[in-house]
Amino acid sequence: MAALCSEFGDLVQIKKQLIAVICLCKERGLLQSAKWASELAFALAPLPKDELPPSPPFTEEDAQDLDALTLAKSYFDLKEYDRAAYFLKGCCSQKSYFLYMYSRYLSGEKKKDDETVDSLGPLEKGQVQNEALRELRVELSKKHIAGELDGFTLYLTAWYLRKLDLIKEAVEVFVEAIHALPLHWGAWLELGNLVTNNEMLKSLSLPDCWIKDFFMAHMYTELQMIKEALQKYQNLIEAGFSKSTYIISQIAVAYHNIRDIDQALAMFNELRDQDPYRIDNMDTFSNLLYVKSMKPELSYLAHNLVEIDKYRVETCCVIGNYYSLRSQHEKAALYFQRALKLNPRCLGAWTLMGHEYMEMKNTSAAIQAYRHAIEVNKRDYRAWYGLGQTYEILRMPFYCLYYYRKAHQLRPNDSRMLVALGESYEKLSQQAEAKKCYWRAYSVGDVEKMALLKLAKLHEQLNESDDAAQCYMLYIQDIFSCGEQLEHAEVSTALRYLGQYYFKNKLYDEASLCAQRCCDYNDAREEGKALLRQISQVRDQIETPSADLFAPLSNNNTPVRRVSPLNLISFTP
């Protein structure tokens, strides 16, 4: 294959390399890698006839194996893997050997699935092993030691090691496979599945190749480094890949991961306009429609995907989300189970099924589903968070703390994880840690507007009245600054406390204002009226002191932001 470009200056050369690798992947039945390269090549300008890359070199071994390989490939394409392997046995060429070893593996997978699909449910299915794996690994290891493997067979060796949970060895061989054949996207993706954090990513010795930028952008998305991922994808668009539907889909997924729902929906709608029959990533699109409670749009998407391919994993997940939005949780769980029958390693289906079991109050099944999700991908914060919620229902705070910590490590700036951590610390009587978590949740942008309220109530319980008042005041400002009243908003609780706090501190104007506002809420009206009566009794007798209420409060360790006086008149409840 032609020398690789380290930059994107020569798009013609990149297109040639993509066309060449598409051919190599198709010959070996690596259809997903061929599809990725084809989509990327389609985004680039067509090549003139005289610029098309030549056919791959044809060796003497290839010529000897040609008839057997042609016959075996026809059987392979029809999923007759044992027949394909039988006619390839003894062939010498690298291409034939790859297809021989790959056919044997796929034959073992097919037998495993056939044996388990009826007798076991999806929860047990993931635990059944392919009996051919160990034998294949031993054979490939011998050839690996002898240095007889090319980039494709190195990829196969690493894949088998990963399937046998030999992760360290798998990473080393995947890196070796990428150096031997940098344009094989499948090897990059499989390596990415084994990278657990940014430190590990930096430690990898990867070839200096243009495809590395696609890999780094993918990994930044996976590792929740969304700002870096979006910058990478923007650079790729500017480099000449502006028409790539793959990049559009990845940008949409990145926005989904940081819960920028409107941007993500816009990108997915653009993707649907450009590629209306696409099914890849549509399960993620359905998650966004679910969060926004867009029933008609989710219904349309589900019906559309059923017309395209009703037996795709993504289609089953979309239908599951549709039934979940309609609160038909049994039906939703059924479709997530169907998705897992089609692909036991479908991360989204495991996590979503865990959510459905939670809704049905089947905590043991939910725990099992979330644990399977973590087995598939240890970076799935939703599964860790789901396990924390499950153990919270079971009133096991030490377990909650462990799983919420894991979720927080994966999403350090997600306020939901921090609030959950704070609640766990509070239940374990670790108030200092709880305060830190709540304040941090507020500092990073409290999505659910609950952190300040919980922090204020914690200060109230600990008789730290100055800090509680400060937090309640910030909470009221935060709620009203949203422009709309949130359903769970406890503004009346905050006003009640502040009214009493100001009254005790002889700040009767502020106390009166809070009491008047309390009268706007049914649950605080009587207390507001009572406070107004108290104020009227003492107002003419005691002069209001001019204390600076908003000076720094107590000397405890909770960080408290200095703010201007609360102007309740400007807020419209």
Coordinates of C-alpha atoms in Angstrom, one line a residue:
M1 CA 0.0 0.0 0.0
A2 CA 1.2 3.5 -0.7
A3 CA 3.0 5.4 2.0
L4 CA 0.7 7.0 4.5
C5 CA 0.2 10.8 4.7
S6 CA 0.9 12.3 8.1
E7 CA -1.2 15.4 7.2
F8 CA -4.4 16.0 5.2
G9 CA -2.8 18.0 2.5
D10 CA -3.1 15.3 -0.2
L11 CA -6.7 14.2 -0.2
V12 CA -6.2 12.4 -3.5
Q13 CA -3.6 10.2 -1.8
I14 CA -6.0 9.6 1.1
K15 CA -8.7 8.6 -1.3
K16 CA -6.4 6.2 -3.0
Q17 CA -5.5 4.6 0.3
L18 CA -9.2 4.3 1.3
I19 CA -10.1 2.6 -2.1
A20 CA -7.2 0.1 -1.6
V21 CA -8.2 -0.8 2.0
I22 CA -11.9 -1.2 1.0
C23 CA -10.8 -3.9 -1.4
L24 CA -8.6 -5.6 1.1
C25 CA -11.3 -5.6 3.8
K26 CA -14.0 -6.9 1.5
E27 CA -11.8 -9.8 0.4
R28 CA -11.5 -10.9 4.0
G29 CA -15.2 -10.4 4.9
L30 CA -14.4 -7.4 7.2
L31 CA -17.6 -5.6 6.2
Q32 CA -17.8 -3.0 8.9
S33 CA -14.3 -1.7 8.3
A34 CA -15.1 -1.7 4.5
K35 CA -18.3 0.3 5.2
W36 CA -16.5 2.9 7.3
A37 CA -13.8 3.4 4.7
S38 CA -16.4 3.5 1.9
E39 CA -18.4 6.2 3.7
L40 CA -15.2 8.2 4.2
A41 CA -14.1 7.8 0.6
F42 CA -17.6 8.9 -0.6
A43 CA -17.2 12.2 1.3
L44 CA -14.1 13.0 -0.9
A45 CA -14.1 14.1 -4.5
P46 CA -14.1 11.3 -7.1
L47 CA -10.8 10.4 -8.7
P48 CA -10.1 10.6 -12.4
K49 CA -9.6 7.3 -14.2
D50 CA -5.8 7.6 -14.4
E51 CA -5.6 8.4 -10.7
L52 CA -7.3 5.2 -9.5
P53 CA -5.0 2.9 -7.4
P54 CA -3.7 -0.3 -9.0
S55 CA -4.9 -3.7 -7.9
P56 CA -3.0 -5.2 -4.9
P57 CA 0.1 -7.3 -5.9
F58 CA -0.7 -10.9 -6.7
T59 CA 1.8 -13.4 -5.4
E60 CA 2.5 -17.0 -6.5
E61 CA 0.8 -18.3 -3.3
D62 CA -2.3 -16.2 -4.2
A63 CA -2.4 -17.8 -7.7
Q64 CA -2.1 -21.3 -6.2
D65 CA -5.0 -20.6 -3.7
L66 CA -7.2 -18.6 -6.1
D67 CA -9.7 -21.3 -6.9
A68 CA -10.0 -22.5 -3.3
L69 CA -10.3 -19.0 -2.0
T70 CA -12.9 -18.0 -4.5
L71 CA -15.0 -21.1 -3.6
A72 CA -14.5 -20.6 0.1
K73 CA -15.4 -16.9 0.0
S74 CA -18.7 -17.7 -1.7
Y75 CA -19.5 -20.1 1.1
F76 CA -18.3 -17.5 3.7
D77 CA -20.7 -14.9 2.2
L78 CA -23.5 -17.4 2.6
K79 CA -22.5 -18.0 6.2
E80 CA -21.5 -21.6 5.6
Y81 CA -18.4 -21.1 7.7
D82 CA -17.5 -24.8 8.2
R83 CA -17.5 -25.4 4.4
A84 CA -15.4 -22.3 3.9
A85 CA -12.8 -23.4 6.5
Y86 CA -12.8 -27.0 5.0
F87 CA -11.8 -25.8 1.5
L88 CA -9.2 -23.3 2.9
K89 CA -7.4 -25.8 5.0
G90 CA -3.8 -26.2 3.8
C91 CA -3.8 -23.0 1.7
C92 CA -0.6 -20.9 2.0
S93 CA -1.4 -17.3 1.1
Q94 CA -2.0 -14.7 3.9
K95 CA -5.5 -13.9 2.5
S96 CA -6.5 -17.6 2.6
Y97 CA -5.1 -18.1 6.1
F98 CA -7.0 -15.1 7.5
L99 CA -10.3 -16.3 6.0
Y100 CA -9.6 -19.8 7.3
M101 CA -9.0 -18.7 10.8
Y102 CA -11.9 -16.2 10.7
S103 CA -14.3 -18.8 9.3
R104 CA -13.5 -21.2 12.2
Y105 CA -14.1 -18.4 14.7
L106 CA -17.5 -17.4 13.1
S107 CA -18.5 -21.1 12.9
G108 CA -17.9 -21.3 16.7
E109 CA -19.9 -18.1 17.3
K110 CA -22.8 -19.4 15.2
K111 CA -22.9 -22.7 17.0
K112 CA -22.8 -20.9 20.4
D113 CA -25.7 -18.7 19.4
D114 CA -27.8 -21.6 18.0
E115 CA -27.4 -23.6 21.2
T116 CA -28.2 -20.7 23.5
V117 CA -30.8 -18.6 21.7
D118 CA -33.8 -20.8 22.8
S119 CA -32.6 -22.4 26.0
L120 CA -31.3 -19.3 27.7
G121 CA -32.3 -15.7 28.0
P122 CA -30.0 -12.8 27.1
L123 CA -28.8 -12.3 30.7
E124 CA -27.2 -15.8 30.6
K125 CA -26.2 -15.7 27.0
G126 CA -23.3 -13.4 27.4
Q127 CA -21.6 -15.9 29.7
V128 CA -21.4 -18.7 27.1
Q129 CA -18.0 -19.1 25.5
N130 CA -17.0 -19.9 21.9
E131 CA -15.3 -23.3 22.2
A132 CA -13.0 -22.7 19.2
L133 CA -11.4 -19.6 20.7
R134 CA -8.6 -21.2 22.7
E135 CA -7.5 -23.5 19.9
L136 CA -7.4 -20.6 17.4
R137 CA -5.4 -18.5 19.8
V138 CA -2.8 -21.2 20.3
E139 CA -2.4 -21.6 16.5
L140 CA -2.1 -17.9 15.9
S141 CA 0.3 -17.4 18.8
K142 CA 2.8 -19.9 17.3
K143 CA 2.7 -18.0 13.9
H144 CA 2.9 -14.7 15.8
I145 CA 6.1 -15.8 17.6
A146 CA 7.5 -16.9 14.2
G147 CA 6.7 -13.5 12.7
E148 CA 4.5 -15.0 10.0
L149 CA 1.4 -12.8 10.6
D150 CA 0.4 -9.7 8.5
G151 CA -1.7 -6.8 9.7
F152 CA -5.0 -8.6 9.3
T153 CA -4.0 -11.8 11.1
L154 CA -2.4 -9.8 13.9
Y155 CA -5.8 -8.0 14.3
L156 CA -7.5 -11.4 14.5
T157 CA -4.9 -12.6 17.1
A158 CA -5.6 -9.6 19.2
W159 CA -9.3 -10.0 18.9
Y160 CA -9.2 -13.5 20.1
L161 CA -7.0 -12.5 23.1
R162 CA -9.6 -9.8 24.0
K163 CA -12.4 -12.4 23.7
L164 CA -10.4 -14.6 26.2
D165 CA -10.1 -11.5 28.5
L166 CA -6.3 -11.4 28.0
I167 CA -6.5 -7.6 27.9
K168 CA -2.9 -6.5 28.3
E169 CA -1.7 -8.9 25.6
A170 CA -4.6 -7.9 23.3
V171 CA -3.7 -4.2 23.6
E172 CA 0.0 -4.9 22.6
V173 CA -1.0 -7.0 19.6
F174 CA -3.7 -4.5 18.5
V175 CA -1.0 -1.8 18.5
E176 CA 1.3 -4.1 16.5
A177 CA -1.6 -4.8 14.0
I178 CA -2.2 -1.0 13.6
H179 CA 1.5 -0.4 12.8
A180 CA 1.5 -3.2 10.3
L181 CA -1.7 -2.0 8.6
P182 CA -2.7 1.6 9.8
L183 CA -5.7 1.9 7.5
H184 CA -7.7 -0.9 9.0
W185 CA -10.3 1.0 11.1
G186 CA -11.6 -2.2 12.8
A187 CA -8.2 -2.6 14.6
W188 CA -8.3 1.0 15.8
L189 CA -11.9 0.6 17.1
E190 CA -11.1 -2.6 19.0
L191 CA -8.1 -1.0 20.5
G192 CA -10.3 1.9 21.6
N193 CA -12.7 -0.5 23.4
L194 CA -9.8 -1.5 25.7
V195 CA -8.5 2.0 26.5
T196 CA -9.8 2.9 30.0
N197 CA -8.6 6.4 30.6
N198 CA -6.7 9.3 29.0
E199 CA -3.4 8.3 30.6
M200 CA -3.6 4.9 28.9
L201 CA -4.4 6.6 25.6
K202 CA -1.3 8.8 25.9
S203 CA 0.9 5.9 26.7
L204 CA 0.0 4.0 23.4
S205 CA 2.6 4.0 20.7
L206 CA 0.5 4.7 17.6
P207 CA 1.6 5.3 14.0
D208 CA 1.8 8.9 12.8
C209 CA -1.0 8.6 10.2
W210 CA -4.0 10.7 9.2
I211 CA -6.4 8.0 10.5
K212 CA -5.0 8.6 14.0
D213 CA -6.9 11.9 14.1
F214 CA -10.2 10.0 13.6
F215 CA -9.2 7.6 16.3
M216 CA -8.2 10.4 18.8
A217 CA -11.5 12.2 18.1
H218 CA -13.4 8.9 18.7
M219 CA -11.5 8.3 21.9
Y220 CA -12.1 11.8 23.2
T221 CA -15.8 11.2 22.7
E222 CA -15.6 7.9 24.5
L223 CA -13.6 9.3 27.4
Q224 CA -16.1 12.2 27.8
M225 CA -13.5 14.8 26.7
I226 CA -16.1 16.4 24.5
K227 CA -14.5 19.8 24.0
E228 CA -11.4 18.1 22.6
A229 CA -13.5 15.7 20.5
L230 CA -15.5 18.5 18.9
Q231 CA -12.3 20.5 18.1
K232 CA -10.9 17.4 16.4
Y233 CA -14.0 16.8 14.3
Q234 CA -14.0 20.5 13.3
N235 CA -10.4 20.2 12.2
L236 CA -11.4 17.1 10.1
I237 CA -14.3 18.9 8.5
E238 CA -12.0 21.8 7.6
A239 CA -9.4 19.4 6.3
G240 CA -11.8 18.2 3.6
F241 CA -14.2 15.7 5.2
S242 CA -17.2 18.1 5.5
K243 CA -19.5 15.7 3.6
S244 CA -18.7 12.8 5.9
T245 CA -21.9 11.4 7.5
Y246 CA -19.6 9.5 9.9
I247 CA -18.3 12.8 11.3
I248 CA -21.8 14.3 11.5
S249 CA -23.0 11.3 13.5
Q250 CA -20.0 11.5 15.9
I251 CA -20.5 15.2 16.5
A252 CA -24.2 14.4 17.3
V253 CA -23.1 11.6 19.7
A254 CA -20.6 14.1 21.4
Y255 CA -23.4 16.6 21.9
H256 CA -25.6 13.8 23.3
N257 CA -22.8 12.9 25.8
I258 CA -22.7 16.4 27.3
R259 CA -26.5 16.6 27.3
D260 CA -26.6 19.5 24.8
I261 CA -29.9 18.0 23.5
D262 CA -30.9 20.7 21.1
Q263 CA -27.5 20.7 19.3
A264 CA -27.5 16.9 19.2
L265 CA -31.1 16.8 17.8
A266 CA -30.1 19.3 15.1
M267 CA -27.1 17.2 14.1
F268 CA -29.1 14.0 14.0
N269 CA -31.8 15.7 11.8
E270 CA -29.1 16.8 9.4
L271 CA -27.7 13.2 9.4
R272 CA -31.2 11.9 8.6
D273 CA -31.6 14.4 5.7
Q274 CA -28.3 13.3 4.2
D275 CA -28.7 9.5 4.9
P276 CA -32.4 8.7 5.4
Y277 CA -31.9 5.0 5.5
R278 CA -29.2 5.0 8.0
I279 CA -29.7 2.9 11.2
D280 CA -26.3 3.3 12.9
N281 CA -26.6 5.6 15.9
M282 CA -30.4 5.9 15.6
D283 CA -30.7 4.4 19.1
T284 CA -28.8 7.4 20.4
F285 CA -31.1 9.7 18.5
S286 CA -34.1 7.9 20.1
N287 CA -32.6 8.5 23.6
L288 CA -32.7 12.3 22.9
L289 CA -36.3 12.1 21.6
Y290 CA -37.1 10.2 24.8
V291 CA -35.5 12.8 27.1
K292 CA -37.4 15.5 25.3
S293 CA -40.7 13.5 25.5
M294 CA -41.1 13.8 21.7
K295 CA -43.7 11.0 21.3
P296 CA -44.7 11.7 17.7
E297 CA -41.1 12.0 16.5
L298 CA -40.1 8.9 18.4
S299 CA -43.1 7.0 17.0
Y300 CA -42.2 8.1 13.4
L301 CA -38.5 7.0 13.9
A302 CA -39.6 3.6 15.2
H303 CA -42.0 3.0 12.3
N304 CA -39.4 4.2 9.8
L305 CA -36.7 1.9 11.1
V306 CA -39.0 -1.1 11.2
E307 CA -39.7 -0.5 7.5
I308 CA -35.9 -0.4 6.8
D309 CA -34.8 -3.4 9.0
K310 CA -36.9 -4.6 11.9
Y311 CA -34.2 -7.1 13.0
R312 CA -31.4 -4.6 13.6
V313 CA -30.2 -4.0 17.2
E314 CA -30.7 -0.3 16.9
T315 CA -34.3 -0.7 15.7
C316 CA -35.2 -2.9 18.7
C317 CA -33.7 -0.2 21.0
V318 CA -35.7 2.6 19.4
I319 CA -38.9 0.6 19.7
G320 CA -38.0 -0.2 23.4
N321 CA -37.5 3.6 24.0
Y322 CA -40.9 4.3 22.4
Y323 CA -42.7 1.8 24.7
S324 CA -40.8 3.1 27.7
L325 CA -41.9 6.7 26.9
R326 CA -45.5 5.3 26.9
S327 CA -44.8 3.7 30.3
Q328 CA -45.3 0.2 28.8
H329 CA -42.2 -1.0 30.6
E330 CA -42.8 -4.8 30.1
K331 CA -42.9 -4.3 26.3
A332 CA -39.9 -2.0 26.4
A333 CA -37.9 -4.7 28.3
L334 CA -39.0 -7.3 25.7
Y335 CA -37.5 -5.2 22.8
F336 CA -34.3 -4.6 24.7
Q337 CA -34.1 -8.4 25.2
R338 CA -34.6 -8.8 21.4
A339 CA -31.7 -6.4 20.8
L340 CA -29.5 -8.5 23.1
K341 CA -30.4 -11.7 21.3
L342 CA -29.2 -10.1 18.1
N343 CA -26.0 -8.7 19.8
P344 CA -25.2 -9.7 23.4
R345 CA -22.5 -7.0 23.5
C346 CA -24.9 -4.2 22.8
L347 CA -24.1 -1.7 25.5
G348 CA -27.1 0.6 25.1
A349 CA -29.5 -2.3 25.3
W350 CA -28.1 -3.6 28.6
T351 CA -28.2 -0.2 30.2
L352 CA -31.7 0.6 28.9
M353 CA -33.0 -2.8 30.0
G354 CA -31.6 -2.0 33.5
H355 CA -33.6 1.2 33.5
E356 CA -36.8 -0.7 32.6
Y357 CA -36.3 -3.3 35.3
M358 CA -35.9 -0.4 37.8
E359 CA -39.2 1.0 36.6
M360 CA -40.8 -2.4 37.2
K361 CA -39.1 -2.5 40.6
N362 CA -37.2 -5.7 39.7
T363 CA -34.0 -4.6 41.4
S364 CA -32.2 -8.0 41.1
A365 CA -32.7 -8.1 37.3
A366 CA -31.7 -4.4 37.0
I367 CA -28.4 -5.1 38.9
Q368 CA -27.7 -8.0 36.6
A369 CA -28.4 -5.9 33.5
Y370 CA -26.2 -3.0 34.7
R371 CA -23.4 -5.4 35.5
H372 CA -23.5 -6.8 32.0
A373 CA -23.3 -3.3 30.6
I374 CA -20.1 -2.7 32.7
E375 CA -18.6 -6.0 31.4
V376 CA -19.2 -4.8 27.8
N377 CA -17.7 -1.3 28.5
K378 CA -16.3 -0.2 31.9
R379 CA -16.6 3.4 30.7
D380 CA -20.4 3.4 30.7
Y381 CA -21.2 5.9 33.4
R382 CA -24.9 5.2 33.0
A383 CA -24.5 1.6 34.2
W384 CA -22.4 2.7 37.2
Y385 CA -25.0 5.4 38.1
G386 CA -27.8 2.9 37.6
L387 CA -26.2 0.5 40.0
G388 CA -25.9 3.3 42.5
Q389 CA -29.6 4.1 42.2
T390 CA -30.5 0.4 42.5
Y391 CA -28.6 0.0 45.8
E392 CA -30.1 3.3 47.0
I393 CA -33.5 1.7 46.6
L394 CA -32.2 -1.3 48.6
R395 CA -30.9 1.1 51.3
M396 CA -27.3 0.0 51.0
P397 CA -25.4 3.4 51.2
F398 CA -21.9 1.9 51.2
Y399 CA -22.6 0.2 47.8
C400 CA -24.2 3.4 46.5
L401 CA -21.1 5.4 47.4
Y402 CA -18.9 3.0 45.5
Y403 CA -20.9 3.0 42.3
Y404 CA -21.6 6.7 42.4
R405 CA -17.9 7.3 42.8
K406 CA -17.2 5.3 39.7
A407 CA -19.8 7.2 37.8
H408 CA -18.3 10.5 39.0
Q409 CA -14.8 9.5 37.9
L410 CA -16.2 9.0 34.4
R411 CA -18.3 12.2 34.5
P412 CA -16.4 14.6 36.8
N413 CA -18.4 17.6 35.7
D414 CA -21.9 16.0 35.8
S415 CA -23.9 17.5 38.6
R416 CA -26.2 14.5 38.9
M417 CA -23.3 12.3 39.9
L418 CA -22.1 14.8 42.5
V419 CA -25.6 15.3 44.0
A420 CA -26.0 11.5 44.2
L421 CA -22.5 11.3 45.9
G422 CA -23.5 14.0 48.3
E423 CA -26.7 12.1 49.3
S424 CA -24.7 9.0 49.9
Y425 CA -22.2 10.8 52.1
E426 CA -25.1 12.4 54.0
K427 CA -26.7 9.0 54.7
L428 CA -23.3 7.8 56.0
S429 CA -23.1 10.9 58.3
Q430 CA -20.1 12.3 56.4
Q431 CA -21.6 15.8 56.3
A432 CA -18.3 17.6 55.4
E433 CA -17.9 15.4 52.3
A434 CA -21.6 15.9 51.4
K435 CA -21.2 19.7 51.6
K436 CA -18.2 19.5 49.2
C437 CA -20.2 17.4 46.7
Y438 CA -23.3 19.7 46.7
W439 CA -21.2 22.8 46.3
R440 CA -19.2 21.3 43.5
A441 CA -22.4 20.2 41.8
Y442 CA -23.6 23.8 42.0
S443 CA -20.3 25.1 40.7
V444 CA -20.2 22.9 37.6
G445 CA -23.8 23.9 36.6
D446 CA -26.5 22.1 38.5
V447 CA -28.7 20.5 35.8
E448 CA -31.5 19.5 38.1
K449 CA -31.3 22.7 40.4
M450 CA -31.2 20.5 43.5
A451 CA -27.6 20.9 44.9
L452 CA -28.1 24.3 46.6
L453 CA -31.4 23.2 48.1
K454 CA -29.8 20.0 49.6
L455 CA -26.8 22.0 50.8
A456 CA -29.1 24.6 52.5
K457 CA -31.1 21.8 54.2
L458 CA -27.9 20.2 55.4
H459 CA -26.6 23.5 56.9
E460 CA -30.1 23.9 58.5
Q461 CA -29.8 20.4 60.1
L462 CA -26.4 21.3 61.4
N463 CA -27.7 24.6 62.9
E464 CA -25.4 26.6 60.5
S465 CA -28.0 29.3 60.0
D466 CA -25.9 31.9 58.2
D467 CA -24.7 29.3 55.6
A468 CA -28.2 27.9 55.2
A469 CA -29.6 31.4 54.5
Q470 CA -26.9 32.1 52.0
C471 CA -27.6 28.8 50.1
Y472 CA -31.4 29.3 50.2
M473 CA -30.8 32.8 48.8
L474 CA -28.6 31.5 46.0
Y475 CA -31.2 28.8 45.3
I476 CA -34.0 31.3 44.9
Q477 CA -31.9 33.4 42.5
D478 CA -30.9 30.3 40.6
I479 CA -34.5 29.1 40.2
F480 CA -35.9 32.4 39.0
S481 CA -32.9 33.1 36.7
C482 CA -34.1 30.0 34.7
G483 CA -37.0 32.1 33.4
E484 CA -39.4 29.3 34.3
Q485 CA -40.5 27.6 37.5
L486 CA -39.1 24.0 37.8
E487 CA -41.6 21.4 38.8
H488 CA -39.6 20.3 41.9
A489 CA -38.7 23.9 42.9
E490 CA -39.0 24.4 46.7
V491 CA -39.0 28.2 46.6
S492 CA -41.6 28.3 49.4
T493 CA -39.3 26.3 51.6
A494 CA -36.4 28.7 51.0
L495 CA -38.7 31.8 51.5
R496 CA -40.0 30.4 54.8
Y497 CA -36.5 29.9 56.1
L498 CA -35.2 33.2 54.9
G499 CA -38.3 35.0 56.4
Q500 CA -37.6 33.5 59.9
Y501 CA -33.8 34.0 59.5
Y502 CA -34.2 37.7 58.7
F503 CA -36.8 38.1 61.6
K504 CA -34.4 36.5 64.1
N505 CA -31.7 38.9 62.9
K506 CA -34.1 41.9 63.2
L507 CA -34.0 42.6 59.5
Y508 CA -37.7 43.3 59.3
D509 CA -37.9 44.8 55.8
E510 CA -36.3 41.7 54.3
A511 CA -38.4 39.4 56.6
S512 CA -41.6 41.2 55.5
L513 CA -40.7 40.8 51.8
C514 CA -40.1 37.1 52.3
A515 CA -43.3 36.7 54.2
Q516 CA -45.3 38.5 51.5
R517 CA -43.8 36.2 48.9
C518 CA -44.7 33.1 51.0
C519 CA -48.3 34.2 50.6
D520 CA -48.0 33.3 46.9
Y521 CA -47.6 29.6 47.7
N522 CA -50.3 27.4 49.2
D523 CA -48.0 25.4 51.5
A524 CA -46.4 28.6 53.0
R525 CA -49.3 31.0 53.0
E526 CA -50.3 30.6 56.7
E527 CA -46.7 30.8 57.9
G528 CA -46.3 34.0 55.8
K529 CA -49.3 35.6 57.3
A530 CA -48.2 34.7 60.8
L531 CA -44.8 36.1 60.2
L532 CA -46.3 39.4 58.8
R533 CA -48.4 39.7 62.0
Q534 CA -45.2 39.2 64.2
I535 CA -43.3 41.8 62.2
S536 CA -46.2 44.3 62.5
Q537 CA -46.2 43.8 66.3
V538 CA -42.5 44.7 66.8
R539 CA -41.9 47.0 63.9
D540 CA -42.8 50.3 65.6
Q541 CA -40.9 49.3 68.8
I542 CA -37.5 48.2 67.5
E543 CA -35.4 50.0 64.9
T544 CA -34.0 47.8 62.1
P545 CA -30.2 47.4 62.5
S546 CA -28.1 48.1 59.5
A547 CA -26.0 44.9 59.7
D548 CA -24.3 43.8 56.6
L549 CA -26.1 40.5 56.0
F550 CA -24.0 39.6 53.1
A551 CA -20.6 39.8 54.7
P552 CA -18.7 36.5 54.9
L553 CA -20.7 34.1 57.1
S554 CA -19.3 31.5 59.4
N555 CA -15.8 30.2 59.5
N556 CA -16.5 26.6 58.7
N557 CA -15.0 24.9 55.6
T558 CA -18.0 25.1 53.3
P559 CA -17.2 27.5 50.4
V560 CA -19.8 30.3 50.2
R561 CA -19.9 32.8 47.4
R562 CA -20.4 36.5 48.3
V563 CA -23.5 37.8 46.6
S564 CA -25.5 41.1 46.3
P565 CA -28.6 41.4 48.5
L566 CA -31.6 39.4 47.4
N567 CA -34.1 41.5 45.4
L568 CA -37.3 39.4 45.6
I569 CA -39.4 42.2 44.1
S570 CA -37.7 41.7 40.7
F571 CA -38.8 38.0 40.6
T572 CA -42.2 36.9 39.3
P573 CA -43.3 33.7 41.0

